[in-house]
Amino acid sequence: MRNWFLSLLMLLYLPVSAAERLPSTVELQARQQILAHQLQVYHDTGAKLSVKQVRQLPFEKLDTIATLQAGKTVHWVRVALHNSSNNEQERYLYAGDWSKLQLYTLQPDGVFKVQQTGQLLPVQERDVPQNKPYLRVRLMPHSHTLLYLRLQGDLNLYKPQRLSLQLYMPEQVVKKNNNRLLVQGLFMGIILVMTLYNLVLFISVRDRSYLYYVLALLGTGLYFMFYHGFALELLWPNAPYWNAHSFAFIVTFNGLFRLLFTRSYLGTKQNLPLWDKLLRLLAMLYALPVAMGLLSYFTPLDLLQPCVDLIGIIGGVVLIVMLFVGVASLRQGYRPALYFLIANVFFVVGALLFILKETHLLPNTTLTVYSAQVGMVAQVVLFSLGLAYRLNTVTNELAAEVLEKKRLELEKETERKRMAEQQKQELEVTVENRTAALRLKTQELNQTVRQLRASEHKLRRLNQLKDRFFSIISHDLRTPLATLDSFLNILLNFSDRMKPEQMQKLANHTQLSVRNLQALLENLLQWAASQTDSEHSMRFEPEQLNLQELVQRNVTLLQDTADTKQLQWQVAVPTEVTVFADANMLDFIVRNLLHNAIKFSNAGGEIKVTAKARGRYAEIYVEDSGVGMNAEVIKSLLHAQQPAITTKGTANEKGTGLGLMLCRMFVERCGGSIKVKSEEGKGSCFWFTVPLALTKASRNQERELEEEIC
């Protein structure tokens, strides 16, 4: 409240003649603001008044339609800003690309704070050290701030035609600058790569067309560095006046070498002499903007804006003439002119839009700003293809001459060798017939050997499966059945002598054996089905599944087993994650990993189940804090053909290693992968991926893509 009160007193302190006509207050908003009708202006034709003198003079409401005339008039803009929030606010003020801008902020003590920027100030001396002339404005909470902005256009090139202020959020300015760095960095990278590529070709073939094109590309790169502020920031940061005039020399450099490239590439001197004279005339016209640039730089004359307009006119004529020369060359049957013509069509359209924007005949939009660069990239690629085609054509012509000479020599040699060659061919036919017969026999023998080896491999595999299956049945099935038999025997013969806690302990042990037997039988059935000869013996029916519901269902199913070890669940699966997989296979994978986590967890431990979407897949993690595994066991996990090394659980639960092998098979069948990370004594983490379910729009897009491919 104190800042607001001081700001109000400061406004009341102004002379009555000025205070009565103060501008309407602009309320700060959390977005970009364009100020026009809220501004008051005073035009200082003598360009000599100070801010203290201007304060006493009457300001007028800004005429948003009026066009500023060329000249040395200084324009004062007055605006009042109000920050009604509880926090200090910062904004970046942009008034256009003026030669020099000075911002006077009236402080509560009646003193003006002065900030400056402008296109004719070195970057480091600007209030915001960027290529654009921004001014940083800070407003205290609940404050009214009166701003006086002095706009000076020493060069008409840096004097906008209309007055307008824009307030940007700091993050908006940062984003615009980052976009500039990204887009122009990519463009400059393309220009640099194509320049080096064509320079290497020039060094290899010594064709002047490549040299002229390399120099034209360098001129193009320099121009866009100038236009987007990189030349001032990187090449001559302390020479803003030269930066403004460098345009005339950079564009002339680029235009001259484009004309030289056109003459050399199309051979206009020999094939199109009239067009060649016109191209030379246009090259000489570039002396005019160079002279205007030198006069403007070394004398008080301000010829920069007329120079820009003249360069735009010459550049437009050059582009159009290049098109006509390409058409004329193509009509004469010169095939490389096709690349030249197509490349120039792209660039001419983009460049003309850009030139019309630079001469203020078209508005400053994203299309007009970047059209020349988009056309330039297309032109660079097509010109490079055209140069490569031209090189290939010349190479083929030279090769054809060499081949013609060799052909004449070979005809004489062939005549002498014809008879000997005929006899040789007859002999070769005989040898080939016998060789073909031997080759056929060899192929038959190799095929027989391959079939025998395949049968041997199949028999060995079946024998290993048989031995493994019988081993599991004879050992792992016998143990839980023997435990159950012992429990029933004790129950029948000694139940009346046993204490309740002994009965409970024996029942728990027997229940654990039965559960192990149940899990073993389920794994055996799934494994037996997966080991049959037919690839399609296991039905794979993918569908959309809600991952959270599936995980929760299996957690509930294994809750009793987890309660025997007082284990805690920590489940974090987003409800919106939907996957596309076989329900039975995914149930088996989740249930098996949860069962293993319970099996190898210590009493009172915790099991974490998490999931997240990453790209086109869902990742599901099952992590326990149990006994972990050593490197040897980890290496044997998820083996393609045989179960892993088995270890007992923390309650002496037994396993066969079939579960993880089936998990790997089912995950891969669903289109995903499974991985493990573990350390002895610190627990294990298994995670696997399955495809996310596509939305209806995504499925339609994929179906349309498949139809296009077909």
XYZ file of C-alpha atoms in Angstrom:
710
model
C 0.000 0.000 0.000
C 2.906 2.314 0.712
C 4.288 1.908 -2.864
C 0.871 2.587 -4.329
C 0.464 5.694 -2.152
C 3.886 7.035 -3.150
C 3.119 6.416 -6.825
C -0.158 8.321 -6.481
C 1.586 11.230 -4.753
C 4.203 11.234 -7.527
C 1.508 11.527 -10.195
C -0.235 14.309 -8.255
C 3.083 16.148 -7.982
C 3.178 16.677 -11.788
C 2.191 20.117 -13.116
C -1.547 20.451 -13.555
C -1.309 20.978 -17.340
C 0.472 17.677 -17.748
C -1.247 15.709 -14.986
C -4.702 16.526 -16.304
C -3.896 14.718 -19.515
C -2.049 11.689 -18.128
C -2.626 8.497 -20.167
C -5.114 5.927 -19.019
C -3.495 3.364 -16.749
C -2.587 0.004 -18.304
C -3.267 -2.951 -16.022
C -0.557 -5.624 -16.223
C -1.747 -9.024 -17.449
C -0.059 -12.432 -17.457
C 0.341 -12.518 -21.255
C 1.674 -10.487 -24.161
C 0.080 -7.012 -24.315
C -0.021 -4.678 -27.313
C -0.356 -1.033 -26.305
C -1.592 1.560 -28.787
C -4.735 3.437 -27.731
C -3.402 3.790 -24.159
C -0.311 5.704 -25.343
C 0.323 9.452 -25.470
C 2.972 10.921 -27.769
C 4.912 14.093 -28.289
C 6.939 14.674 -31.473
C 10.181 16.581 -30.789
C 11.107 17.885 -34.255
C 14.267 19.518 -32.953
C 15.424 16.373 -31.135
C 16.848 18.533 -28.309
C 14.338 18.301 -25.416
C 15.165 16.484 -22.186
C 12.712 14.420 -20.192
C 12.263 17.247 -17.654
C 11.306 19.633 -20.437
C 9.017 17.129 -22.141
C 7.126 16.555 -18.865
C 5.889 20.128 -18.999
C 4.597 19.831 -22.565
C 1.166 18.581 -23.681
C 1.092 15.018 -25.004
C -1.440 13.855 -27.591
C -3.275 10.587 -27.913
C -1.473 8.233 -30.296
C -2.859 8.139 -33.835
C -2.566 4.410 -34.594
C -3.199 4.943 -38.322
C -0.686 7.728 -38.952
C 2.618 6.852 -40.654
C 5.837 8.326 -39.274
C 7.708 10.434 -41.784
C 11.420 10.009 -42.484
C 13.671 12.457 -40.677
C 15.436 13.149 -37.396
C 12.305 13.780 -35.315
C 12.468 12.268 -31.807
C 9.204 10.708 -30.635
C 8.320 10.679 -26.930
C 5.804 8.104 -25.702
C 4.162 8.288 -22.281
C 2.366 5.364 -20.664
C 1.220 4.530 -17.132
C 1.397 0.927 -15.870
C -0.412 -0.493 -12.840
C 0.660 -3.636 -10.977
C -2.319 -4.692 -8.841
C -0.769 -7.981 -7.747
C 0.968 -8.752 -4.442
C 4.257 -9.582 -6.185
C 6.899 -7.632 -8.048
C 6.321 -7.983 -11.800
C 8.856 -7.912 -14.632
C 8.088 -7.236 -18.289
C 10.123 -6.779 -21.458
C 9.070 -3.707 -23.442
C 9.502 -3.753 -27.228
C 8.800 -0.628 -29.318
C 10.276 -1.756 -32.648
C 13.731 -1.710 -34.239
C 14.665 1.946 -33.504
C 18.169 3.333 -33.800
C 18.149 4.308 -30.128
C 15.591 3.954 -27.342
C 15.775 5.512 -23.871
C 13.343 4.580 -21.119
C 12.761 7.047 -18.252
C 10.971 5.496 -15.273
C 9.690 7.959 -12.677
C 10.725 6.718 -9.218
C 8.808 7.451 -5.959
C 11.463 10.023 -5.010
C 10.813 11.994 -8.214
C 14.063 10.915 -9.912
C 14.045 9.249 -13.309
C 15.737 5.864 -13.783
C 17.289 5.767 -17.293
C 17.691 2.634 -19.434
C 18.741 2.470 -23.071
C 18.881 0.110 -26.016
C 18.634 0.312 -29.822
C 19.962 -1.118 -33.043
C 22.842 1.370 -33.172
C 24.105 0.492 -29.695
C 26.648 -2.327 -29.119
C 25.010 -5.465 -27.781
C 26.721 -5.259 -24.380
C 25.531 -1.666 -23.841
C 21.873 -2.571 -24.351
C 19.553 -2.971 -21.398
C 18.867 -6.548 -22.550
C 21.971 -7.847 -24.448
C 20.121 -9.409 -27.391
C 19.708 -8.718 -31.095
C 16.226 -7.268 -30.433
C 16.064 -3.898 -28.565
C 14.159 -4.925 -25.427
C 13.857 -2.808 -22.275
C 13.364 -4.471 -18.895
C 10.595 -2.958 -16.742
C 10.147 -3.887 -13.069
C 7.001 -2.868 -11.153
C 6.603 -3.107 -7.387
C 3.472 -4.713 -5.859
C 0.349 -2.486 -5.907
C 2.158 0.314 -7.726
C 1.492 2.835 -10.499
C 4.526 3.504 -12.698
C 4.802 6.337 -15.234
C 7.128 5.644 -18.194
C 8.590 8.083 -20.731
C 10.071 6.413 -23.808
C 12.355 8.387 -26.122
C 12.461 6.903 -29.655
C 15.218 8.123 -31.949
C 15.593 7.068 -35.618
C 19.067 8.179 -36.721
C 18.747 5.888 -39.739
C 15.444 5.573 -41.582
C 16.122 1.824 -41.819
C 15.822 1.715 -38.032
C 12.714 3.883 -37.780
C 9.418 1.932 -37.792
C 6.567 3.422 -39.799
C 4.109 3.276 -36.887
C 4.336 3.628 -33.121
C 3.357 0.634 -31.007
C 4.497 -0.853 -27.698
C 4.422 -4.502 -26.709
C 4.867 -5.957 -23.237
C 6.282 -9.500 -23.104
C 6.581 -11.915 -20.214
C 10.277 -12.784 -19.558
C 9.634 -16.414 -20.436
C 8.139 -15.348 -23.793
C 11.334 -13.488 -24.709
C 13.455 -16.473 -23.661
C 11.278 -18.819 -25.738
C 11.477 -16.571 -28.818
C 15.258 -16.371 -28.507
C 15.568 -20.138 -28.050
C 13.397 -20.716 -31.132
C 15.613 -18.306 -33.075
C 18.741 -20.187 -31.996
C 17.205 -23.579 -32.860
C 15.705 -22.731 -36.265
C 18.603 -20.611 -37.454
C 21.129 -23.084 -36.054
C 19.559 -25.855 -38.137
C 19.494 -23.608 -41.198
C 23.113 -22.528 -40.769
C 24.089 -26.152 -40.240
C 22.486 -27.130 -43.549
C 24.195 -24.228 -45.334
C 27.573 -25.144 -43.777
C 27.267 -28.833 -44.677
C 26.277 -28.105 -48.282
C 29.068 -25.488 -48.550
C 31.697 -28.000 -47.413
C 30.199 -30.677 -49.675
C 30.405 -28.480 -52.762
C 33.854 -27.204 -51.757
C 35.119 -30.785 -51.671
C 33.593 -31.349 -55.120
C 35.294 -28.202 -56.425
C 38.673 -29.337 -55.081
C 38.103 -32.726 -56.720
C 36.894 -31.657 -60.190
C 38.089 -28.025 -60.428
C 34.775 -26.918 -61.957
C 34.166 -23.172 -61.425
C 30.441 -23.757 -61.010
C 31.126 -25.372 -57.640
C 33.362 -22.492 -56.507
C 30.759 -19.869 -57.462
C 28.053 -21.878 -55.704
C 30.189 -22.236 -52.547
C 30.720 -18.449 -52.453
C 27.007 -17.841 -53.093
C 26.178 -20.161 -50.167
C 28.611 -18.252 -47.937
C 26.893 -15.000 -48.948
C 23.496 -16.511 -48.136
C 24.707 -17.673 -44.734
C 26.182 -14.232 -43.964
C 22.958 -12.511 -44.983
C 20.750 -14.591 -42.701
C 23.294 -14.206 -39.894
C 22.885 -10.453 -40.386
C 19.093 -10.608 -40.619
C 18.606 -12.694 -37.469
C 21.194 -10.799 -35.413
C 23.986 -13.390 -35.300
C 26.420 -11.194 -37.236
C 26.100 -8.432 -34.640
C 26.255 -10.891 -31.729
C 29.165 -12.995 -33.016
C 31.117 -11.239 -35.788
C 31.176 -7.510 -34.913
C 29.372 -6.987 -31.557
C 30.974 -3.549 -31.031
C 30.218 -2.198 -34.513
C 26.427 -1.757 -34.777
C 26.748 1.081 -37.327
C 28.785 -1.149 -39.635
C 26.303 -3.970 -39.014
C 23.507 -1.783 -40.394
C 25.521 -1.003 -43.549
C 26.958 -4.514 -44.037
C 23.642 -5.506 -45.619
C 24.521 -3.691 -48.871
C 27.830 -5.525 -49.235
C 26.660 -8.976 -48.085
C 23.652 -9.077 -50.429
C 25.737 -7.738 -53.328
C 28.345 -10.443 -52.679
C 25.618 -13.097 -52.669
C 23.891 -11.742 -55.798
C 27.090 -11.466 -57.844
C 28.120 -15.041 -57.211
C 24.588 -16.277 -57.914
C 24.823 -14.617 -61.344
C 28.284 -16.075 -61.934
C 27.029 -19.507 -60.921
C 24.083 -19.211 -63.325
C 26.371 -18.255 -66.233
C 28.834 -21.052 -65.493
C 26.305 -23.797 -64.696
C 24.088 -23.163 -67.738
C 26.919 -22.141 -70.072
C 25.072 -19.006 -71.178
C 28.148 -17.507 -72.828
C 28.194 -20.287 -75.449
C 24.555 -21.393 -75.537
C 22.510 -18.259 -74.672
C 24.557 -15.150 -75.567
C 21.642 -12.671 -75.288
C 20.691 -13.897 -71.847
C 24.377 -13.837 -70.901
C 24.556 -10.109 -71.722
C 21.522 -9.465 -69.512
C 23.115 -11.377 -66.637
C 26.294 -9.310 -66.942
C 24.238 -6.101 -66.958
C 22.490 -7.140 -63.740
C 25.866 -7.897 -62.174
C 27.042 -4.371 -62.996
C 23.863 -2.892 -61.464
C 25.001 -4.203 -58.073
C 27.624 -1.430 -58.107
C 24.826 1.062 -57.298
C 23.846 -0.324 -53.856
C 27.531 -0.757 -52.992
C 28.147 2.927 -53.780
C 25.070 3.968 -51.796
C 26.217 1.859 -48.843
C 29.675 3.443 -48.873
C 28.233 6.973 -49.081
C 25.829 6.286 -46.235
C 28.614 4.805 -44.088
C 31.286 7.454 -44.660
C 29.105 10.586 -45.082
C 26.117 12.097 -43.204
C 23.797 11.044 -46.041
C 21.191 8.468 -44.951
C 20.891 6.297 -48.058
C 20.445 2.965 -46.301
C 16.675 2.595 -46.749
C 16.803 3.514 -50.495
C 19.737 1.100 -50.767
C 17.632 -1.701 -49.250
C 14.767 -0.934 -51.634
C 17.115 -0.893 -54.637
C 18.702 -4.189 -53.629
C 15.219 -5.669 -53.296
C 14.312 -4.551 -56.815
C 17.579 -5.815 -58.333
C 17.294 -9.076 -56.398
C 13.733 -9.647 -57.589
C 14.731 -8.994 -61.216
C 17.734 -11.339 -60.845
C 15.552 -14.155 -59.527
C 13.009 -13.780 -62.321
C 15.756 -13.613 -64.984
C 17.337 -16.768 -63.534
C 14.012 -18.528 -64.010
C 13.739 -17.447 -67.652
C 17.354 -18.423 -68.335
C 16.660 -21.856 -66.850
C 13.601 -22.288 -69.102
C 15.578 -21.189 -72.173
C 18.398 -23.589 -71.354
C 15.980 -26.465 -70.774
C 14.283 -25.817 -74.115
C 17.655 -26.290 -75.789
C 17.783 -29.806 -74.332
C 20.264 -29.153 -71.510
C 19.079 -31.676 -68.898
C 20.890 -30.246 -65.805
C 18.812 -27.074 -66.314
C 15.796 -28.996 -65.003
C 17.296 -29.108 -61.486
C 18.264 -25.439 -61.812
C 14.726 -24.461 -62.825
C 12.917 -26.449 -60.121
C 15.331 -25.224 -57.427
C 14.818 -21.610 -58.469
C 11.027 -21.932 -58.478
C 11.138 -22.809 -54.765
C 13.627 -20.086 -53.946
C 12.071 -17.383 -56.121
C 8.664 -17.768 -54.474
C 10.200 -17.643 -50.986
C 12.631 -14.849 -51.815
C 9.981 -12.659 -53.470
C 7.770 -12.967 -50.390
C 10.775 -12.033 -48.254
C 11.741 -9.067 -50.488
C 8.168 -7.738 -50.471
C 8.230 -7.962 -46.689
C 11.576 -6.115 -46.516
C 10.216 -3.323 -48.759
C 7.110 -3.076 -46.500
C 4.746 -4.249 -49.246
C 3.759 -7.345 -47.215
C 3.271 -7.635 -43.430
C 5.910 -9.098 -41.127
C 4.581 -12.664 -40.568
C 6.112 -16.087 -39.942
C 5.498 -16.976 -43.615
C 7.255 -13.885 -45.005
C 10.117 -14.053 -42.450
C 11.065 -17.701 -43.057
C 9.883 -18.152 -46.677
C 13.296 -17.302 -48.126
C 15.061 -19.757 -45.823
C 12.656 -22.599 -46.606
C 13.044 -21.900 -50.317
C 16.801 -21.638 -49.834
C 17.022 -25.081 -48.217
C 15.020 -26.595 -51.082
C 17.204 -24.764 -53.597
C 20.439 -25.871 -51.919
C 19.406 -29.523 -52.032
C 18.205 -29.361 -55.639
C 21.235 -27.344 -56.802
C 23.525 -29.921 -55.225
C 21.633 -32.673 -57.024
C 21.875 -30.667 -60.239
C 25.623 -30.186 -59.815
C 26.019 -33.885 -59.120
C 23.943 -34.687 -62.218
C 26.028 -32.271 -64.277
C 29.235 -33.835 -62.979
C 27.880 -37.281 -63.743
C 26.921 -36.151 -67.274
C 30.394 -34.755 -67.977
C 31.988 -37.856 -66.501
C 29.813 -40.094 -68.660
C 30.695 -38.124 -71.786
C 34.403 -38.482 -71.076
C 33.925 -42.128 -70.264
C 32.004 -42.614 -73.524
C 34.928 -41.157 -75.524
C 37.376 -43.426 -73.776
C 35.122 -46.414 -74.317
C 34.790 -45.603 -78.034
C 38.549 -45.697 -78.449
C 38.807 -48.922 -76.547
C 35.966 -50.392 -78.606
C 37.855 -49.835 -81.854
C 40.947 -51.441 -80.391
C 38.975 -54.357 -79.044
C 37.298 -55.008 -82.392
C 40.681 -55.724 -83.968
C 41.753 -57.871 -81.052
C 38.431 -59.692 -81.061
C 38.728 -60.641 -84.713
C 42.049 -62.343 -84.059
C 40.787 -64.206 -81.047
C 37.397 -65.213 -82.405
C 38.402 -68.672 -83.556
C 40.319 -69.426 -80.393
C 37.434 -68.117 -78.317
C 34.980 -70.380 -80.120
C 37.018 -73.461 -79.228
C 37.390 -72.222 -75.700
C 33.631 -71.766 -75.383
C 32.949 -75.300 -76.561
C 35.359 -76.616 -73.969
C 33.790 -74.421 -71.276
C 30.331 -75.762 -72.138
C 31.550 -79.304 -71.618
C 33.227 -78.391 -68.326
C 30.155 -76.454 -67.146
C 27.861 -79.418 -67.856
C 30.041 -81.735 -65.817
C 30.476 -79.121 -63.086
C 26.715 -78.585 -62.917
C 26.162 -82.321 -62.475
C 28.725 -82.443 -59.660
C 27.239 -79.300 -58.066
C 23.779 -80.884 -58.096
C 25.088 -83.991 -56.381
C 26.899 -81.843 -53.810
C 23.732 -79.849 -53.082
C 21.772 -83.061 -52.571
C 24.415 -84.358 -50.146
C 24.489 -81.008 -48.267
C 20.702 -81.025 -48.006
C 20.781 -84.562 -46.611
C 23.458 -83.565 -44.072
C 21.421 -80.514 -42.994
C 18.311 -82.655 -42.537
C 20.271 -85.184 -40.466
C 21.743 -82.427 -38.306
C 18.333 -80.844 -37.811
C 16.868 -84.226 -36.841
C 19.772 -84.816 -34.451
C 19.304 -81.386 -32.871
C 15.561 -81.970 -32.557
C 16.048 -85.394 -30.970
C 18.596 -84.026 -28.489
C 16.248 -81.212 -27.545
C 13.335 -83.586 -27.114
C 15.537 -85.883 -25.027
C 16.576 -82.937 -22.828
C 12.927 -81.896 -22.422
C 11.973 -85.462 -21.541
C 14.758 -85.735 -18.938
C 13.813 -82.350 -17.482
C 10.134 -83.197 -17.387
C 10.728 -86.554 -15.670
C 13.161 -84.937 -13.247
C 10.552 -82.366 -12.242
C 7.835 -84.983 -11.912
C 10.044 -87.422 -9.982
C 11.460 -84.861 -7.579
C 9.435 -81.656 -7.389
C 6.016 -83.312 -7.544
C 6.990 -86.084 -5.116
C 8.029 -83.729 -2.304
C 4.732 -81.800 -1.804
C 2.728 -85.036 -2.238
C 4.885 -86.757 0.390
C 4.353 -83.786 2.711
C 0.600 -83.977 2.231
C 0.646 -87.740 2.830
C 2.659 -87.281 6.033
C 0.254 -84.628 7.286
C -2.773 -86.824 6.619
C -1.046 -89.783 8.341
C -0.284 -87.662 11.412
C -3.788 -86.244 11.368
C -5.327 -89.716 11.302
C -3.046 -91.369 13.855
C -1.751 -88.663 16.203
C -4.198 -85.759 16.099
C -5.470 -86.479 19.592
C -1.933 -86.159 21.035
C -0.909 -82.947 19.271
C -1.223 -79.449 20.618
C -3.161 -76.822 18.623
C -0.015 -74.814 17.795
C 1.654 -77.980 16.492
C -1.376 -78.692 14.343
C -1.356 -75.121 13.051
C 2.376 -75.276 12.210
C 1.930 -78.591 10.424
C -1.107 -77.244 8.527
C 0.795 -74.121 7.429
C 3.694 -76.213 6.178
C 1.342 -78.507 4.293
C -0.574 -75.538 2.810
C 2.719 -74.092 1.543
C 3.579 -77.437 -0.072
C 0.177 -77.580 -1.759
C 0.554 -74.027 -3.094
C 4.003 -74.868 -4.445
C 2.508 -77.949 -6.053
C -0.259 -75.830 -7.595
C 2.228 -73.276 -9.004
C 4.439 -76.087 -10.280
C 1.554 -77.793 -12.070
C 0.488 -74.496 -13.677
C 4.041 -73.818 -14.890
C 4.384 -77.395 -16.161
C 1.161 -77.134 -18.154
C 2.132 -73.778 -19.670
C 5.660 -75.047 -20.387
C 4.429 -78.262 -21.970
C 2.110 -76.278 -24.224
C 4.945 -73.934 -25.255
C 7.287 -76.803 -26.163
C 5.041 -78.455 -28.773
C 6.121 -78.466 -32.403
C 3.353 -76.200 -33.688
C 4.064 -72.482 -33.425
C 0.356 -71.771 -33.093
C -0.372 -74.360 -30.420
C -0.671 -71.554 -27.811
C -3.480 -69.217 -28.778
C -2.526 -65.543 -28.803
C -5.572 -63.287 -28.598
C -4.500 -59.694 -27.810
C -7.063 -57.206 -26.553
C -7.248 -53.887 -24.721
C -6.614 -54.407 -21.003
C -6.705 -51.952 -18.113
C -3.317 -52.490 -16.482
C -4.363 -51.235 -13.047
C -7.298 -53.655 -12.835
C -5.158 -56.610 -13.989
C -2.378 -55.896 -11.456
C -4.842 -55.345 -8.604
C -6.634 -58.610 -9.438
C -3.389 -60.592 -9.132
C -2.349 -58.758 -5.965
C -5.698 -59.708 -4.399
C -5.248 -63.317 -5.588
C -1.868 -63.598 -3.819
C -2.856 -61.600 -0.717
C -3.187 -64.686 1.516
C 0.232 -65.948 0.440
C 1.769 -62.542 1.198
C 0.012 -62.408 4.596
C 1.859 -65.545 5.723
C 5.057 -63.445 5.654
C 3.397 -60.208 6.854
C 4.398 -58.539 3.547
C 3.216 -55.049 2.626
C 2.106 -54.082 -0.884
C 2.909 -50.743 -2.485
C 0.987 -50.555 -5.778
C 1.211 -47.446 -7.986
C -0.322 -48.190 -11.375
C -2.085 -45.294 -13.190
C -5.722 -46.056 -13.923
C -5.532 -44.551 -17.414
C -2.841 -46.953 -18.692
C -4.383 -49.409 -21.163
C -2.280 -52.076 -22.892
C -2.809 -54.323 -25.904
C -1.863 -57.919 -24.975
C -3.186 -61.444 -24.420
C -5.085 -61.435 -21.118
C -4.050 -64.958 -20.029
C -0.378 -64.392 -20.870
C -0.255 -61.018 -19.122
C -2.038 -62.488 -16.081
C 0.545 -65.280 -15.951
C 3.481 -62.844 -16.255
C 2.244 -60.528 -13.476
C 1.177 -63.401 -11.205
C 4.497 -65.245 -11.631
C 6.604 -62.126 -10.905
C 4.457 -61.307 -7.838
C 4.716 -64.916 -6.622
C 8.528 -64.842 -6.977
C 8.661 -61.520 -5.098
C 6.687 -63.087 -2.223
C 8.801 -66.231 -2.362
C 12.140 -64.426 -1.957
C 10.997 -61.667 0.451
C 11.832 -61.721 4.130
C 9.032 -61.591 6.690
C 7.726 -58.086 7.190
C 9.176 -56.882 3.874
C 7.627 -54.756 1.174
C 6.797 -55.396 -2.493
C 6.475 -52.457 -4.902
C 4.452 -52.691 -8.086
C 4.655 -49.640 -10.361
C 3.913 -48.867 -13.986
C 4.283 -45.988 -16.375
C 3.808 -45.195 -20.060
C 6.958 -44.571 -22.109
C 6.486 -43.862 -25.804
C 4.351 -46.601 -27.341
C 4.930 -49.058 -24.480
C 3.926 -49.510 -20.860
C 6.671 -50.434 -18.375
C 5.669 -52.600 -15.360
C 8.078 -52.939 -12.406
C 7.941 -55.564 -9.611
C 10.497 -54.835 -6.883
C 11.149 -56.644 -3.586
C 13.543 -56.069 -0.718
C 14.374 -59.750 -0.271
C 17.492 -61.883 -0.547
C 18.482 -60.870 -4.103
C 20.605 -62.969 -6.499
C 24.236 -63.433 -7.408
C 25.698 -62.882 -10.873
C 25.543 -66.574 -11.837
C 21.816 -66.829 -11.118
C 21.102 -63.540 -12.941
C 23.002 -64.824 -15.990
C 20.866 -67.970 -16.131
C 17.580 -66.069 -15.884
C 15.271 -65.675 -18.868
C 17.220 -68.287 -20.865
C 15.649 -69.051 -24.215
C 15.772 -72.871 -24.041
C 16.177 -74.045 -20.436
C 15.008 -73.006 -16.966
C 17.219 -70.892 -14.731
C 19.251 -72.018 -11.740
C 16.734 -72.532 -8.914
C 17.097 -71.457 -5.284
C 14.805 -71.884 -2.296
C 12.649 -69.065 -1.010
C 12.955 -67.456 2.406
C 10.451 -70.039 3.765
C 12.143 -72.941 1.933
C 9.734 -72.647 -1.008
C 10.961 -74.648 -3.980
C 10.830 -73.810 -7.669
C 11.721 -75.206 -11.070
C 12.803 -72.080 -12.922
C 10.091 -72.647 -15.523
C 8.108 -69.548 -14.546
C 10.666 -66.962 -15.606
C 11.381 -68.811 -18.849
C 7.646 -68.718 -19.647
C 7.477 -65.046 -18.646
C 10.141 -64.227 -21.209
C 8.327 -66.218 -23.904
C 4.953 -64.593 -23.144
C 6.390 -61.038 -22.957
C 8.085 -61.453 -26.346
C 4.896 -62.980 -27.780
C 3.022 -59.835 -26.678
C 5.636 -57.657 -28.396
C 7.719 -56.546 -25.393
C 10.881 -57.412 -23.453
C 11.771 -58.314 -19.851
C 14.816 -57.334 -17.785
C 16.126 -57.859 -14.236
C 18.374 -56.019 -11.798
C 19.421 -57.575 -8.487
C 22.053 -57.557 -5.769
C 22.542 -60.140 -3.053
C 21.005 -59.070 0.222
C 19.300 -56.004 -1.289
C 16.409 -57.447 -3.268
C 15.513 -57.749 -6.939
C 13.649 -55.701 -9.519
C 12.009 -57.283 -12.561
C 10.458 -55.081 -15.228
C 8.916 -55.744 -18.603
C 7.236 -53.836 -21.417
C 4.045 -54.425 -23.370
C 2.527 -52.276 -26.143
C 0.091 -49.546 -25.149
C -3.412 -49.783 -26.601
C -3.781 -47.399 -29.531
C -6.552 -44.819 -29.531
C -9.170 -44.942 -32.256
C -7.500 -42.036 -34.069
C -4.086 -43.743 -33.894
C -5.502 -47.020 -35.202
C -7.138 -45.163 -38.101
C -3.822 -43.477 -38.914
C -1.957 -46.805 -38.879
C -4.674 -48.421 -41.025
C -4.413 -45.565 -43.546
C -0.608 -45.908 -43.554
C -0.859 -49.653 -44.202
C -3.296 -49.038 -47.057
C -0.909 -46.487 -48.590
C 2.011 -48.941 -48.323
C -0.079 -51.700 -49.918
